[in-house]
Short mmCIF file of C-alpha atoms in Angstrom, two decimals:
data_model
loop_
_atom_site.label_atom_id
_atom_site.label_comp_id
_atom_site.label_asym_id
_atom_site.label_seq_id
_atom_site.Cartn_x
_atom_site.Cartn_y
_atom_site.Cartn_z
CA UNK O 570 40.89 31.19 31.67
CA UNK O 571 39.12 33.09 29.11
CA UNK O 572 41.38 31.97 26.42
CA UNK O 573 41.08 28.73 27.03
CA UNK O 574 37.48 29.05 26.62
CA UNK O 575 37.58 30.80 23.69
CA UNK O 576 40.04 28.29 22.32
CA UNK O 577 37.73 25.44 23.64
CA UNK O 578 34.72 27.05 21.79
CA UNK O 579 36.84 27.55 18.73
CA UNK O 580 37.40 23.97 18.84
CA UNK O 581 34.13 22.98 19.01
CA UNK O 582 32.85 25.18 16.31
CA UNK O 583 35.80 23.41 13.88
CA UNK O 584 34.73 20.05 14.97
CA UNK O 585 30.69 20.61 14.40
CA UNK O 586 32.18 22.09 10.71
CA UNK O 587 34.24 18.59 10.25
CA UNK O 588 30.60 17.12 11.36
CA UNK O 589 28.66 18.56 9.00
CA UNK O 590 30.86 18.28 6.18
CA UNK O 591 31.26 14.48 6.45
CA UNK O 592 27.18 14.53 6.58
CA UNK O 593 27.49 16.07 3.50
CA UNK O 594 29.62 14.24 1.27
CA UNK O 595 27.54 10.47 3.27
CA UNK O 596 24.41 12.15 1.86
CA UNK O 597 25.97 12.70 -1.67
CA UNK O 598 27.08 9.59 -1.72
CA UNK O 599 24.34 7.62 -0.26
CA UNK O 600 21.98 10.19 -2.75
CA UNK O 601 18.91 8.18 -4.47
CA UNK O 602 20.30 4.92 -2.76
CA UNK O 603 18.55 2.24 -0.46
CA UNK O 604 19.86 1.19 3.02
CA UNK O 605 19.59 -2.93 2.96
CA UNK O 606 19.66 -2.72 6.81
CA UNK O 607 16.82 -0.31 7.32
CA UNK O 608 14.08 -1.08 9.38
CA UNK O 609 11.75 -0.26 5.96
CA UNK O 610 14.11 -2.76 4.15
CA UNK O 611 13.41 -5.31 6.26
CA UNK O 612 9.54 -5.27 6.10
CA UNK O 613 9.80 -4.65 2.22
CA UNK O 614 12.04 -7.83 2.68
CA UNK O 615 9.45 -9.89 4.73
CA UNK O 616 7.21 -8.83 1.85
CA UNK O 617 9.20 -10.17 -0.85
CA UNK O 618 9.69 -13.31 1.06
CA UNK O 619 5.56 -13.60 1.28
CA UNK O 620 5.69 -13.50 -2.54
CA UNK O 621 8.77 -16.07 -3.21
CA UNK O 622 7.24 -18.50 -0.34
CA UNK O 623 3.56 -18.45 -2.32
CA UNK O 624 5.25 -18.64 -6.03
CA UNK O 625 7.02 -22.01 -4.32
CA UNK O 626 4.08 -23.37 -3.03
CA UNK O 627 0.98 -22.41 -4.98
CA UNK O 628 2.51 -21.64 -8.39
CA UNK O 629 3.96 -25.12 -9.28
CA UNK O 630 0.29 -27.01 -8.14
CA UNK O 631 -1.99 -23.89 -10.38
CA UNK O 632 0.59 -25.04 -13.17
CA UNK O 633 0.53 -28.79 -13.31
CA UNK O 634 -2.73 -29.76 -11.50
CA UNK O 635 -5.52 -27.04 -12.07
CA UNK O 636 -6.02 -26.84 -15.83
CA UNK O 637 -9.29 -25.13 -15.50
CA UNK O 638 -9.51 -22.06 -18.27
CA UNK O 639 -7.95 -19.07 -16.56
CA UNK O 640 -10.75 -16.71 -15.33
CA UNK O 641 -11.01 -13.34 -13.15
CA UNK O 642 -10.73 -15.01 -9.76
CA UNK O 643 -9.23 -14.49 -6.43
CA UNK O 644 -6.04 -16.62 -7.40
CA UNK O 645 -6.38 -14.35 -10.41
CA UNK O 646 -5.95 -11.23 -8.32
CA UNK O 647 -3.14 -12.81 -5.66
CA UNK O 648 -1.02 -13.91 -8.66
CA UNK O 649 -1.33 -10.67 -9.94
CA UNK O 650 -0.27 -8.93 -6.52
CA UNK O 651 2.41 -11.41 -6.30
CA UNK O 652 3.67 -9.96 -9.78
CA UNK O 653 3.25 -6.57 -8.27
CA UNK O 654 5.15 -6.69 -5.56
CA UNK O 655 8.00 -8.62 -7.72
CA UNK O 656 7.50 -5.64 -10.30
CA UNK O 657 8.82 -3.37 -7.52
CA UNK O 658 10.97 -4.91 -6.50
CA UNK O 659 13.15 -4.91 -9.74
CA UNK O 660 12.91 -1.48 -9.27
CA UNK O 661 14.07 -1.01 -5.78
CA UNK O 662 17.26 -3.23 -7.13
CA UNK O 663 18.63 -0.64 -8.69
CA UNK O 664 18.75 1.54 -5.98
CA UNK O 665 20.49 -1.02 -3.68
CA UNK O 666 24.04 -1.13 -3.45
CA UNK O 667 26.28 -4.05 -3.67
CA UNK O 668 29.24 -5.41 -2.31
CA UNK O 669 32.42 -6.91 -3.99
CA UNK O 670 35.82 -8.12 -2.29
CA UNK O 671 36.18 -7.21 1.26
CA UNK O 672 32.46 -6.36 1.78
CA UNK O 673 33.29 -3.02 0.11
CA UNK O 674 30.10 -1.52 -1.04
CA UNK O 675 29.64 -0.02 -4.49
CA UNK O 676 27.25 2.94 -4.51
CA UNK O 677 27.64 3.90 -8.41
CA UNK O 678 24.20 3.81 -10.00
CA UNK O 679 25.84 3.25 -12.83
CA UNK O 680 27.53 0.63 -11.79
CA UNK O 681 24.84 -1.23 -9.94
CA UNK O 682 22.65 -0.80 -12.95
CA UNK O 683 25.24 -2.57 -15.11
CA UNK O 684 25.57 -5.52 -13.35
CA UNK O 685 22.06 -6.02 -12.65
CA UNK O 686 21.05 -5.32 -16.49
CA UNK O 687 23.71 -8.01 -17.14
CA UNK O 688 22.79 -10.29 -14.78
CA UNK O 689 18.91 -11.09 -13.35
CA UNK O 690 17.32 -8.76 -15.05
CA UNK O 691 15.92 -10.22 -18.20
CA UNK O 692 15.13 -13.50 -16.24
CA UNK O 693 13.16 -11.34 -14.04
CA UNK O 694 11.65 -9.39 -16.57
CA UNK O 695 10.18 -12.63 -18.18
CA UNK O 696 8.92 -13.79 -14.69
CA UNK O 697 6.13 -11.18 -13.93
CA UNK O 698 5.61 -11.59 -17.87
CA UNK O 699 1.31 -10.85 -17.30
CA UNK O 700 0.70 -14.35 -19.61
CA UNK O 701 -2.54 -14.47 -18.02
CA UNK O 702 -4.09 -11.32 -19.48
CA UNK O 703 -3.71 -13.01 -22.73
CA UNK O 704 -5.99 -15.89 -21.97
CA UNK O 705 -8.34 -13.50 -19.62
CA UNK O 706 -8.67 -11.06 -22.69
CA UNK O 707 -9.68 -13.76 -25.28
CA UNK O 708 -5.75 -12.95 -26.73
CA UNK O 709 -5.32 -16.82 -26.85
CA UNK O 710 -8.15 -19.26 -27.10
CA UNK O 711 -8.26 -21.91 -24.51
CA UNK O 712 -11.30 -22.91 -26.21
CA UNK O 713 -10.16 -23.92 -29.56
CA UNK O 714 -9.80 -27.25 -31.31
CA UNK O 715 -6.73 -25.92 -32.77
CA UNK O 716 -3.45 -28.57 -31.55
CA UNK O 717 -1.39 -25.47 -32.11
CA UNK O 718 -3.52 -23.07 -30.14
CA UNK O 719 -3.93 -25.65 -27.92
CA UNK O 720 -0.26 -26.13 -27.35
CA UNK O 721 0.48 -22.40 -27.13
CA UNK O 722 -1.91 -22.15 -24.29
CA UNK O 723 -0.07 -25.06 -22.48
CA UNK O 724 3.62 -23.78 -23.25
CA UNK O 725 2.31 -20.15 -21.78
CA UNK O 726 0.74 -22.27 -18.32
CA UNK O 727 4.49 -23.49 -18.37
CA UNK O 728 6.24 -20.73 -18.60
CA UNK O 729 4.75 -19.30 -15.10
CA UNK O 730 7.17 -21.86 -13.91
CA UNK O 731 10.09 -19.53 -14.48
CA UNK O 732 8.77 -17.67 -11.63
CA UNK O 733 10.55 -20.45 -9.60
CA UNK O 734 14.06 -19.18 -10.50
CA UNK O 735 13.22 -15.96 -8.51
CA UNK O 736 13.50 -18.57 -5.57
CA UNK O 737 17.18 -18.46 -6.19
CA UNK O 738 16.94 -14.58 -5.25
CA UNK O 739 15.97 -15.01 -1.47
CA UNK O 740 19.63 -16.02 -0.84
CA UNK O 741 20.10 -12.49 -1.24
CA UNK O 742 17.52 -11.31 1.67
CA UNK O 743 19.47 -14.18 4.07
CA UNK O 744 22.50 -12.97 3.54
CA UNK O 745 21.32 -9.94 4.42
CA UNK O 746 19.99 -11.17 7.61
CA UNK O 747 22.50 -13.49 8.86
CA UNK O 748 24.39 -11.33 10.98
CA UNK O 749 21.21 -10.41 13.00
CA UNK O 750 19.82 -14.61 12.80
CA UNK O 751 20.76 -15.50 16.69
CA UNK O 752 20.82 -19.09 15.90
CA UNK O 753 23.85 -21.88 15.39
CA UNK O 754 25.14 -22.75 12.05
CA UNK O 755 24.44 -25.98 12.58
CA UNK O 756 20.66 -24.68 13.60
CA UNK O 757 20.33 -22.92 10.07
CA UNK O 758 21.88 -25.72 8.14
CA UNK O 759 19.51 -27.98 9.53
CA UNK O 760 16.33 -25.74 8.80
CA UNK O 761 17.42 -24.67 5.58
CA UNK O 762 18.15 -28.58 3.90
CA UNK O 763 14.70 -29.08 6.03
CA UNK O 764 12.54 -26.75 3.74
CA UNK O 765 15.09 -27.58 0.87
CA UNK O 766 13.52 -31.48 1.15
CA UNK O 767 9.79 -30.62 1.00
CA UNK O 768 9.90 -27.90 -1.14
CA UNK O 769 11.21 -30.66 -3.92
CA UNK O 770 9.16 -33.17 -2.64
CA UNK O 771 6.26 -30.72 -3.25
CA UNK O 772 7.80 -29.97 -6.88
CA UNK O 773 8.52 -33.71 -7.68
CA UNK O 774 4.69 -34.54 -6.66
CA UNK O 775 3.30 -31.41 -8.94
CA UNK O 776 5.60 -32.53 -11.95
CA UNK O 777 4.39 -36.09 -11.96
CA UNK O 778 0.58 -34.54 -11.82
CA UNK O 779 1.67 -32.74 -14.98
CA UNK O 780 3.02 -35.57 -16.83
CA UNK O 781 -0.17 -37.39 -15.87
CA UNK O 782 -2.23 -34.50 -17.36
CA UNK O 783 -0.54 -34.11 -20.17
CA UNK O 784 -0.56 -37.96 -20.95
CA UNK O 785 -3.96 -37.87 -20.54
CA UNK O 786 -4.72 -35.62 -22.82
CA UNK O 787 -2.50 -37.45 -25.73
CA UNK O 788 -4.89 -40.62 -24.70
CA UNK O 789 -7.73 -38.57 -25.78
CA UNK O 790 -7.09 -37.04 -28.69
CA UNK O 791 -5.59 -40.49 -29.87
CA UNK O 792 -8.84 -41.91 -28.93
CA UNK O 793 -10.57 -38.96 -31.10
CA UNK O 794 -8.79 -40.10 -33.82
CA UNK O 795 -9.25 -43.50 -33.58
CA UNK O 796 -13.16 -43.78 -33.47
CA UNK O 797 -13.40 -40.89 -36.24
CA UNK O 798 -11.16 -43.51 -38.20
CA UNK O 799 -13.58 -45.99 -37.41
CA UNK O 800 -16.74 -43.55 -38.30
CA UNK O 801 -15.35 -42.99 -41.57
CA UNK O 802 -15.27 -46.49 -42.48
CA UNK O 803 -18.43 -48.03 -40.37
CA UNK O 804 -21.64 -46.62 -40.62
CA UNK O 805 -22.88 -48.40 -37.34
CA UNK O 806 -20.41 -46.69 -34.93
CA UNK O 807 -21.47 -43.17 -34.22
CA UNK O 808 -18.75 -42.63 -31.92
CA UNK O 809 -21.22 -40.88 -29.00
CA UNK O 810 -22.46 -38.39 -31.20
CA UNK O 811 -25.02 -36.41 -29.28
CA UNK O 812 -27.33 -35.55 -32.82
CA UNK O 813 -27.80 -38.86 -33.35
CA UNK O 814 -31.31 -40.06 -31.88
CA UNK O 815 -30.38 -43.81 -31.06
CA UNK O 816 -27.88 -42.91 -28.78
CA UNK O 817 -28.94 -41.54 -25.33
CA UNK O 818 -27.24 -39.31 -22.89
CA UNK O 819 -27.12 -42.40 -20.40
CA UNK O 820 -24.91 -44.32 -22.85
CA UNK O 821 -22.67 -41.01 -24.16
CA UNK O 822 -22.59 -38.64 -21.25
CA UNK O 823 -20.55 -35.97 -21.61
CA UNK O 824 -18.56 -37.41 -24.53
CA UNK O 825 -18.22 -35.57 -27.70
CA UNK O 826 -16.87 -37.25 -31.00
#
């Protein structure tokens, strides 16, 4: 009886060895790397979803329907948080691993910087791009009378749209979650051409605000050029001038030449 005790406890003691062992080489392998499945993943997750669903919504109406100059606001701040929390979460990337054929997982930092460097990264880069702090910090003069200053602004107010192509990225966080999703695949079809619908209705209705801005403003600077024209060669049209006398602000308003 003793020595099968002894052998029993021998056993054991080679078995909680084998144990810690395999511990050993998970935690070298899993070393400096992020589990996707994590309970801290999936609020950081939730997080980034916040961010995506508010550069869907709110970005593509700041863009194409408020063209008021850019000032220190609370929009100001949110987009900035927004760019924050997109910031890092380019960084957590390349601590995530990724899988390949078979849902094998590859856990190479190397590797997974590689194919993120080739792939999203510059796109991303260029997304949380702070084009605001130019305007905010006089870089770039909404101001001026300049067309080409004028169209630089504009261009840099368009190129917060690329922040939509991050959209493209939540694909990533579902996947993630659709073994947990309790719900038919009809169920998630269904929601997901749902939000598909009104999220381009939403982007249709913001681009044809934009196109009706920016006709607008070629309408008005045509109009500028049409009564100086007509100033340079009549000297009864003073085209709303507010230094001239005659002219009041009842008939001129807020019109400039």
């Amino acid at each position: 009886l003793g020595d099968r005790r002894s052998s029993s406890d021998a056993q054991d003691a080679a078995y909680a060895a084998e144990v810690m062992r395999l511990k050993k080489r998970l935690s070298a392998a899993n070393r400096l790397l992020l589990n996707p499945r994590s309970k801290e993943m999936q609020y950081w997750d939730m997080c980034t979803l916040s961010a995506l669903f508010f550069t869907a919504t709110v970005t593509p109406y700041e863009v194409c329907l408020i063209w008021a100059p850019t000032e220190v606001d609370a929009l100001f701040v949110i987009n900035n948080l927004v760019n924050l929390i997109f910031m890092i979460d380019m960084v957590f990337i390349f601590f995530l691993p990724y899988t390949v054929k078979h849902d094998q997982p590859v856990k190479n930092h190397r590797l997974i910087a590689r194919r993120y460097l080739r792939g999203w990264f510059g796109l991303d880069l260029l997304s949380i791009a702070p084009l605001d702090w130019l305007v905010v910090t006089k870089v770039l003069d909404t101001e001026a009378v300049n067309p080409s200053m004028l169209k630089m602004v504009r261009m840099i107010r368009l190129l917060r749209l690329i922040k939509l192509a991050r959209i493209l990225r939540a694909s990533r966080i579902f996947s993630r979650w659709e073994n947990s999703i309790s719900l038919q695949y009809s169920t998630r079809s269904l929601i997901r051409w749902i939000l598909t619908i009104i999220m381009t209705l939403h982007w249709f209705s913001c681009l044809l605000g934009l196109l009706a801005q920016m006709q607008g403003s070629l309408r008005t600077v045509t109009l500028e050029n049409a009564v100086g024209a007509r100033m340079a060669i009549d000297p009864t049209c003073y085209g709303c001038n507010q230094t001239v006398p005659a002219l009041n602000d009842a008939f001129c308003g807020d019109l400039t030449p």
